CSV table of C-alpha atoms and ligand atoms in Angstrom, one decimal:
chain,number,residue,atom,x,y,z
A,114,MET,CA,-46.1,-52.6,21.4
A,115,GLU,CA,-43.9,-55.3,19.8
A,116,ARG,CA,-41.1,-52.8,19.4
A,117,THR,CA,-41.3,-51.7,23.0
A,118,VAL,CA,-41.1,-55.3,24.2
A,119,ASP,CA,-38.1,-55.9,21.9
A,120,ALA,CA,-36.4,-52.8,23.3
A,121,VAL,CA,-37.1,-53.8,26.9
A,122,VAL,CA,-35.9,-57.4,26.5
A,123,GLU,CA,-32.7,-56.1,24.7
A,124,ALA,CA,-32.1,-53.5,27.3
A,125,VAL,CA,-32.2,-56.2,30.1
A,126,ALA,CA,-29.8,-58.3,28.0
A,127,GLU,CA,-27.4,-55.4,27.6
A,128,ALA,CA,-27.7,-54.5,31.3
A,129,ALA,CA,-26.8,-58.1,32.4
A,130,PRO,CA,-23.0,-57.8,32.0
A,131,ASP,CA,-23.1,-54.5,33.8
A,132,ILE,CA,-25.1,-56.0,36.7
A,133,ARG,CA,-22.8,-59.0,36.8
A,134,GLY,CA,-19.7,-56.8,36.6
A,135,GLY,CA,-21.1,-54.5,39.3
A,136,LEU,CA,-21.4,-57.4,41.8
A,137,ILE,CA,-17.6,-57.1,42.6
A,138,GLY,CA,-17.2,-54.8,45.5
A,139,ARG,CA,-20.9,-54.7,46.3
A,140,ARG,CA,-21.3,-57.7,48.5
A,141,SER,CA,-21.8,-55.7,51.7
A,142,TYR,CA,-25.2,-54.9,53.3
A,143,ARG,CA,-26.4,-51.3,53.4
A,144,ASP,CA,-28.2,-49.8,56.4
A,145,SER,CA,-31.5,-49.7,54.4
A,146,ALA,CA,-34.1,-52.4,53.9
A,147,ASN,CA,-36.2,-52.9,50.7
A,148,ALA,CA,-39.9,-52.4,50.6
A,149,SER,CA,-40.5,-55.9,51.9
A,150,GLY,CA,-38.3,-55.3,54.9
A,151,GLU,CA,-35.3,-57.4,53.7
A,152,ARG,CA,-31.8,-56.1,54.0
A,153,GLN,CA,-30.4,-54.6,50.8
A,154,LEU,CA,-27.0,-55.2,49.4
A,155,ALA,CA,-25.1,-52.5,47.6
A,156,ALA,CA,-25.5,-54.7,44.5
A,157,ASP,CA,-29.4,-54.8,44.8
A,158,VAL,CA,-29.5,-51.0,44.8
A,159,TYR,CA,-27.0,-50.7,42.0
A,160,ALA,CA,-28.9,-53.1,39.7
A,161,ASP,CA,-32.2,-51.4,40.5
A,162,GLN,CA,-30.8,-47.9,39.6
A,163,LEU,CA,-29.3,-49.2,36.4
A,164,LEU,CA,-32.5,-50.9,35.3
A,165,GLU,CA,-34.6,-47.9,36.1
A,166,GLU,CA,-32.4,-45.7,34.1
A,167,ARG,CA,-32.3,-48.0,31.1
A,168,LEU,CA,-35.9,-49.3,31.0
A,169,GLY,CA,-37.4,-46.0,32.2
A,170,GLY,CA,-35.9,-44.3,29.2
A,171,ILE,CA,-37.5,-46.6,26.6
A,172,ASP,CA,-40.3,-45.1,24.4
A,173,GLY,CA,-43.5,-46.9,25.1
A,174,VAL,CA,-42.7,-47.7,28.7
A,175,GLY,CA,-45.1,-46.1,31.2
A,176,GLU,CA,-44.3,-47.4,34.6
A,177,TYR,CA,-41.2,-49.0,36.3
A,178,ALA,CA,-41.5,-50.9,39.5
A,179,SER,CA,-38.9,-52.9,41.3
A,180,GLU,CA,-38.7,-55.2,44.3
A,181,GLU,CA,-36.1,-52.9,45.7
A,182,ARG,CA,-38.2,-49.7,45.9
A,183,GLN,CA,-41.4,-48.8,47.6
A,184,GLU,CA,-43.1,-46.8,44.9
A,185,ILE,CA,-44.0,-47.3,41.3
A,186,VAL,CA,-42.1,-44.8,39.1
A,187,ASP,CA,-44.1,-43.0,36.4
A,188,VAL,CA,-41.8,-42.8,33.4
A,189,GLY,CA,-44.1,-42.0,30.5
A,190,GLU,CA,-47.0,-43.6,28.6
A,191,GLY,CA,-47.3,-47.3,27.7
A,192,LEU,CA,-46.4,-50.8,29.0
A,193,SER,CA,-45.5,-51.4,32.6
A,194,VAL,CA,-42.2,-53.1,33.6
A,195,ALA,CA,-41.7,-54.8,36.9
A,196,VAL,CA,-38.3,-56.2,37.8
A,197,ASP,CA,-36.5,-58.1,40.5
A,198,PRO,CA,-33.1,-56.6,39.8
A,199,LEU,CA,-31.1,-59.3,41.7
A,200,ASP,CA,-33.1,-62.4,42.7
A,201,GLY,CA,-31.5,-64.5,45.3
A,202,SER,CA,-29.0,-61.8,46.3
A,203,SER,CA,-28.3,-63.4,49.6
A,204,ASN,CA,-26.3,-65.9,47.5
A,205,LEU,CA,-23.8,-63.1,46.7
A,206,LYS,CA,-22.0,-63.6,50.1
A,207,SER,CA,-21.5,-67.4,49.3
A,208,ASN,CA,-20.8,-66.7,45.6
A,209,ASN,CA,-23.7,-68.8,44.3
A,210,ALA,CA,-26.1,-68.3,41.4
A,211,MET,CA,-28.5,-65.3,41.2
A,212,GLY,CA,-30.8,-63.9,38.6
A,213,THR,CA,-32.7,-60.8,37.2
A,214,ILE,CA,-36.4,-61.1,36.6
A,215,LEU,CA,-38.4,-59.1,34.1
A,216,ALA,CA,-42.2,-58.8,33.7
A,217,VAL,CA,-43.8,-56.6,31.0
A,218,TYR,CA,-47.5,-55.9,31.6
A,219,ASP,CA,-50.0,-54.3,29.3
A,220,ASP,CA,-51.8,-52.6,32.2
A,221,ASP,CA,-51.0,-50.3,35.1
A,222,LEU,CA,-49.3,-51.8,38.1
A,223,PRO,CA,-50.0,-53.7,40.2
A,224,ALA,CA,-51.4,-55.8,37.3
A,225,ALA,CA,-52.9,-59.3,36.8
A,226,GLY,CA,-50.7,-62.0,35.4
A,227,GLU,CA,-53.2,-62.4,32.5
A,228,THR,CA,-52.1,-58.9,31.2
A,229,LEU,CA,-48.4,-60.0,30.8
A,230,VAL,CA,-47.1,-59.6,27.3
A,231,ALA,CA,-43.6,-60.9,28.0
A,232,ALA,CA,-41.5,-62.2,30.9
A,233,ALA,CA,-37.9,-63.1,31.1
A,234,PHE,CA,-35.0,-64.0,33.5
A,235,VAL,CA,-31.3,-63.7,33.3
A,236,LEU,CA,-29.4,-66.4,35.2
A,237,TYR,CA,-25.9,-65.5,36.4
A,238,GLY,CA,-24.4,-69.0,36.6
A,239,PRO,CA,-21.1,-70.2,35.2
A,240,ILE,CA,-22.6,-68.8,31.9
A,241,THR,CA,-24.9,-65.8,31.8
A,242,SER,CA,-28.1,-67.0,30.1
A,243,MET,CA,-31.5,-65.3,29.4
A,244,THR,CA,-34.8,-67.1,29.1
A,245,VAL,CA,-37.6,-65.1,27.4
A,246,ALA,CA,-41.3,-66.0,27.1
A,247,ARG,CA,-43.5,-64.2,24.6
A,248,GLU,CA,-46.6,-65.2,22.7
A,249,GLY,CA,-46.6,-68.7,24.2
A,250,VAL,CA,-43.0,-69.5,23.3
A,251,VAL,CA,-40.0,-69.7,25.5
A,252,THR,CA,-36.6,-69.1,24.0
A,253,GLU,CA,-33.2,-69.4,25.7
A,254,TYR,CA,-30.1,-67.4,24.9
A,255,GLU,CA,-26.6,-67.1,26.1
A,256,LEU,CA,-25.5,-63.5,26.7
A,257,VAL,CA,-22.1,-62.7,25.3
A,258,ASP,CA,-21.2,-59.1,26.1
A,259,GLY,CA,-24.9,-58.3,26.3
A,260,GLU,CA,-25.7,-59.8,22.9
A,261,MET,CA,-28.4,-62.5,22.8
A,262,GLN,CA,-27.1,-65.7,21.2
A,263,LEU,CA,-29.8,-68.3,20.6
A,264,THR,CA,-29.3,-71.6,22.3
A,265,GLU,CA,-32.9,-73.1,22.3
A,266,ASP,CA,-35.9,-71.8,20.5
A,267,ALA,CA,-38.8,-73.7,22.0
A,268,VAL,CA,-38.0,-74.6,25.6
A,269,GLU,CA,-40.4,-77.2,27.0
A,270,LEU,CA,-40.3,-79.0,30.4
A,271,PRO,CA,-39.2,-82.6,29.9
A,272,ALA,CA,-42.2,-84.9,30.3
A,273,ASP,CA,-40.5,-87.1,33.0
A,274,PRO,CA,-39.7,-84.9,36.0
A,275,VAL,CA,-36.4,-85.4,37.8
A,276,VAL,CA,-35.8,-82.6,40.4
A,277,TYR,CA,-37.6,-80.7,43.2
A,278,GLY,CA,-36.7,-77.7,45.3
A,279,PHE,CA,-38.9,-76.4,48.2
A,280,GLY,CA,-38.2,-73.2,50.2
A,281,GLY,CA,-39.0,-72.4,53.8
A,282,ARG,CA,-38.1,-74.3,56.9
A,283,VAL,CA,-39.8,-77.7,57.2
A,284,PRO,CA,-41.3,-77.1,60.7
A,285,ASP,CA,-42.9,-74.0,59.2
A,286,TRP,CA,-44.6,-75.9,56.4
A,287,PRO,CA,-48.4,-76.5,56.8
A,288,ASP,CA,-49.1,-80.2,57.3
A,289,ASP,CA,-50.8,-80.6,53.9
A,290,PHE,CA,-47.8,-79.2,52.0
A,291,GLU,CA,-45.4,-81.4,54.1
A,292,SER,CA,-47.3,-84.5,53.2
A,293,TYR,CA,-47.1,-83.6,49.5
A,294,ALA,CA,-43.4,-82.9,49.9
A,295,ARG,CA,-42.8,-86.3,51.5
A,296,ASP,CA,-44.4,-88.0,48.4
A,297,VAL,CA,-42.3,-85.9,46.0
A,298,GLU,CA,-39.1,-86.6,47.9
A,299,ARG,CA,-39.6,-90.3,47.3
A,300,GLU,CA,-39.8,-89.8,43.6
A,301,LEU,CA,-37.5,-86.9,42.7
A,302,LYS,CA,-34.1,-85.7,43.7
A,303,LEU,CA,-33.5,-82.5,45.6
A,304,ARG,CA,-32.0,-79.4,43.9
A,305,TYR,CA,-32.3,-76.3,46.1
A,306,GLY,CA,-29.8,-73.4,45.9
A,307,GLY,CA,-31.7,-70.5,47.5
A,308,ALA,CA,-32.1,-68.3,44.4
A,309,MET,CA,-35.5,-68.9,42.8
A,310,ILE,CA,-34.4,-68.3,39.3
A,311,ALA,CA,-31.6,-70.9,39.5
A,312,ASP,CA,-33.9,-73.3,41.2
A,313,VAL,CA,-36.8,-72.8,38.7
A,314,ASN,CA,-34.3,-73.3,35.9
A,315,GLN,CA,-33.5,-76.7,37.2
A,316,ALA,CA,-37.1,-77.7,36.9
A,317,LEU,CA,-37.3,-76.1,33.3
A,318,GLU,CA,-34.1,-78.0,32.3
A,319,TYR,CA,-34.7,-81.4,33.9
A,320,GLY,CA,-38.5,-81.4,34.6
A,321,GLY,CA,-39.8,-81.2,38.2
A,322,VAL,CA,-41.3,-78.8,40.6
A,323,PHE,CA,-40.2,-75.7,42.5
A,324,ALA,CA,-42.2,-74.2,45.4
A,325,TYR,CA,-41.9,-71.5,47.9
A,326,PRO,CA,-45.1,-72.5,49.7
A,327,ALA,CA,-47.4,-70.8,52.2
A,328,LEU,CA,-45.8,-71.0,55.7
A,329,GLU,CA,-47.4,-71.3,59.1
A,330,SER,CA,-45.6,-68.0,59.9
A,331,ALA,CA,-46.3,-66.4,56.5
A,332,PRO,CA,-49.6,-67.6,55.0
A,333,ASN,CA,-48.8,-65.8,51.7
A,334,GLY,CA,-45.3,-67.3,51.5
A,335,LYS,CA,-42.2,-65.2,50.8
A,336,LEU,CA,-42.2,-64.4,47.1
A,337,ARG,CA,-43.8,-61.4,45.4
A,338,LEU,CA,-46.6,-61.7,42.8
A,339,GLN,CA,-45.7,-58.8,40.5
A,340,PHE,CA,-41.9,-59.4,40.4
A,341,GLU,CA,-41.7,-63.2,40.9
A,342,GLY,CA,-45.0,-65.1,40.9
A,343,ASN,CA,-46.5,-63.7,37.7
A,344,PRO,CA,-43.4,-63.7,35.4
A,345,ILE,CA,-42.2,-67.2,36.6
A,346,GLY,CA,-45.8,-68.6,36.3
A,347,TYR,CA,-46.0,-67.1,32.7
A,348,ILE,CA,-42.6,-68.6,31.7
A,349,VAL,CA,-43.3,-72.0,33.1
A,350,GLU,CA,-46.8,-72.1,31.6
A,351,CYS,CA,-45.4,-71.0,28.2
A,352,ALA,CA,-43.0,-73.9,28.5
A,353,GLY,CA,-45.8,-76.4,28.8
A,354,GLY,CA,-45.8,-76.5,32.6
A,355,ALA,CA,-48.2,-75.3,35.2
A,356,SER,CA,-48.2,-72.7,38.0
A,357,SER,CA,-50.3,-72.4,41.2
A,358,ASP,CA,-50.8,-70.4,44.3
A,359,GLY,CA,-52.2,-73.6,45.9
A,360,SER,CA,-55.6,-73.5,44.2
A,361,GLN,CA,-55.4,-71.6,40.9
A,362,SER,CA,-52.8,-70.5,38.3
A,363,LEU,CA,-50.5,-67.7,39.5
A,364,LEU,CA,-51.7,-65.8,36.5
A,365,GLU,CA,-55.3,-65.8,37.9
A,366,VAL,CA,-54.4,-64.4,41.2
A,367,GLU,CA,-56.2,-61.1,41.8
A,368,PRO,CA,-53.8,-58.2,42.6
A,369,THR,CA,-54.7,-56.6,45.9
A,370,GLY,CA,-53.4,-53.2,45.1
A,371,ASP,CA,-50.1,-53.7,47.0
A,372,ILE,CA,-47.2,-53.7,44.5
A,373,HIS,CA,-45.3,-55.9,47.0
A,374,GLN,CA,-48.1,-58.5,47.5
A,375,ARG,CA,-46.8,-61.9,48.4
A,376,VAL,CA,-48.0,-65.2,47.0
A,377,PRO,CA,-47.4,-68.9,47.6
A,378,LEU,CA,-45.5,-70.1,44.5
A,379,HIS,CA,-45.5,-73.5,43.0
A,380,VAL,CA,-44.4,-74.2,39.4
A,381,GLY,CA,-43.4,-77.3,37.4
A,382,ASN,CA,-44.7,-80.2,35.4
A,383,GLU,CA,-48.5,-80.1,35.2
A,384,SER,CA,-49.0,-83.5,36.8
A,385,LEU,CA,-47.0,-82.4,39.9
A,386,ILE,CA,-48.9,-79.1,40.2
A,387,GLU,CA,-52.2,-81.0,39.9
A,388,ARG,CA,-51.2,-83.3,42.7
A,389,LEU,CA,-50.1,-80.3,44.8
A,390,GLU,CA,-53.5,-78.6,44.3
A,391,ALA,CA,-55.3,-81.9,45.2
A,392,SER,CA,-53.1,-82.2,48.4
A,393,LEU,CA,-53.9,-78.6,49.5
A,394,ASP,CA,-57.6,-78.9,48.9
B,166,F6P,O1,-36.4,-63.3,46.4
B,166,F6P,C1,-36.3,-64.0,47.5
B,166,F6P,C2,-35.4,-65.2,47.4
B,166,F6P,O2,-34.0,-64.9,47.4
B,166,F6P,C3,-35.6,-66.2,46.3
B,166,F6P,O3,-34.8,-66.0,45.2
B,166,F6P,C4,-35.4,-67.6,46.9
B,166,F6P,O4,-36.2,-68.6,46.4
B,166,F6P,C5,-35.8,-67.3,48.4
B,166,F6P,O5,-35.7,-65.9,48.6
B,166,F6P,C6,-34.9,-68.0,49.3
B,166,F6P,O6,-35.4,-67.9,50.6
B,166,F6P,P1,-34.8,-68.9,51.7
B,166,F6P,O7,-33.5,-68.2,52.1
B,166,F6P,O8,-35.8,-68.8,52.8
B,166,F6P,O9,-34.5,-70.2,51.2
């Protein structure tokens, strides 16, 4: 299993320069929508196909699933990988940060977060970095031509939180979330860029809280459990923080059987997530 996880993580690192390079010329929308009904950019489809080819070919990988396709692909026997090939791809038009998210489950998909054996994200910022969580430890690398160069070997959320970022339109927030947000606004400073990976990385780096909450118009929020909620919850918890769907850890959320299940997502310093859960009670 260890070897397969190594191979999967390395394959994502090696794919990152190709995904980044492939953004050029792929900023236009296609006629198709993804499985969640969102418009797909040519870059979303390109990144998905590339990852399916590379991850699906690894010995010890049994299933491949992606936010960009309807069905789970059976690729052999072993661990299941779920990816968001280009998180925050609507930022491509405005040339802002985006990411790639990886979840490796030791179970068939859709799987519970508690069966994760590794999770990682690539952040395409001014530098391409990769943050990997395994066995309770979070490690950060810079990717240079797809090679992982260690920059931090035990990433921990700073104890004193500084930043917050909350998605969704304010009038669409339930009242209890809005009153929590008003408190947080008085204490922390806003950092919201519209790509979850980049926004979560602000909280990892400076301490704080990121949420894409339940909305009046979408009681399960916007983000997806298998591709976003579980891996991000796992990474933040391994870095000493907490995650929540509003009442429990994201890793405890029961999969419904829908690979594209959505979940309200809140991650950050433990004290801020405890206060959130108390507010939503
Ligand atoms: O995957 C969906 C996503 O692009 C996230 O990366 C991001 O947090 C969210 O959507 C942004 O949504 P909105 O445009 O509603 O702020």
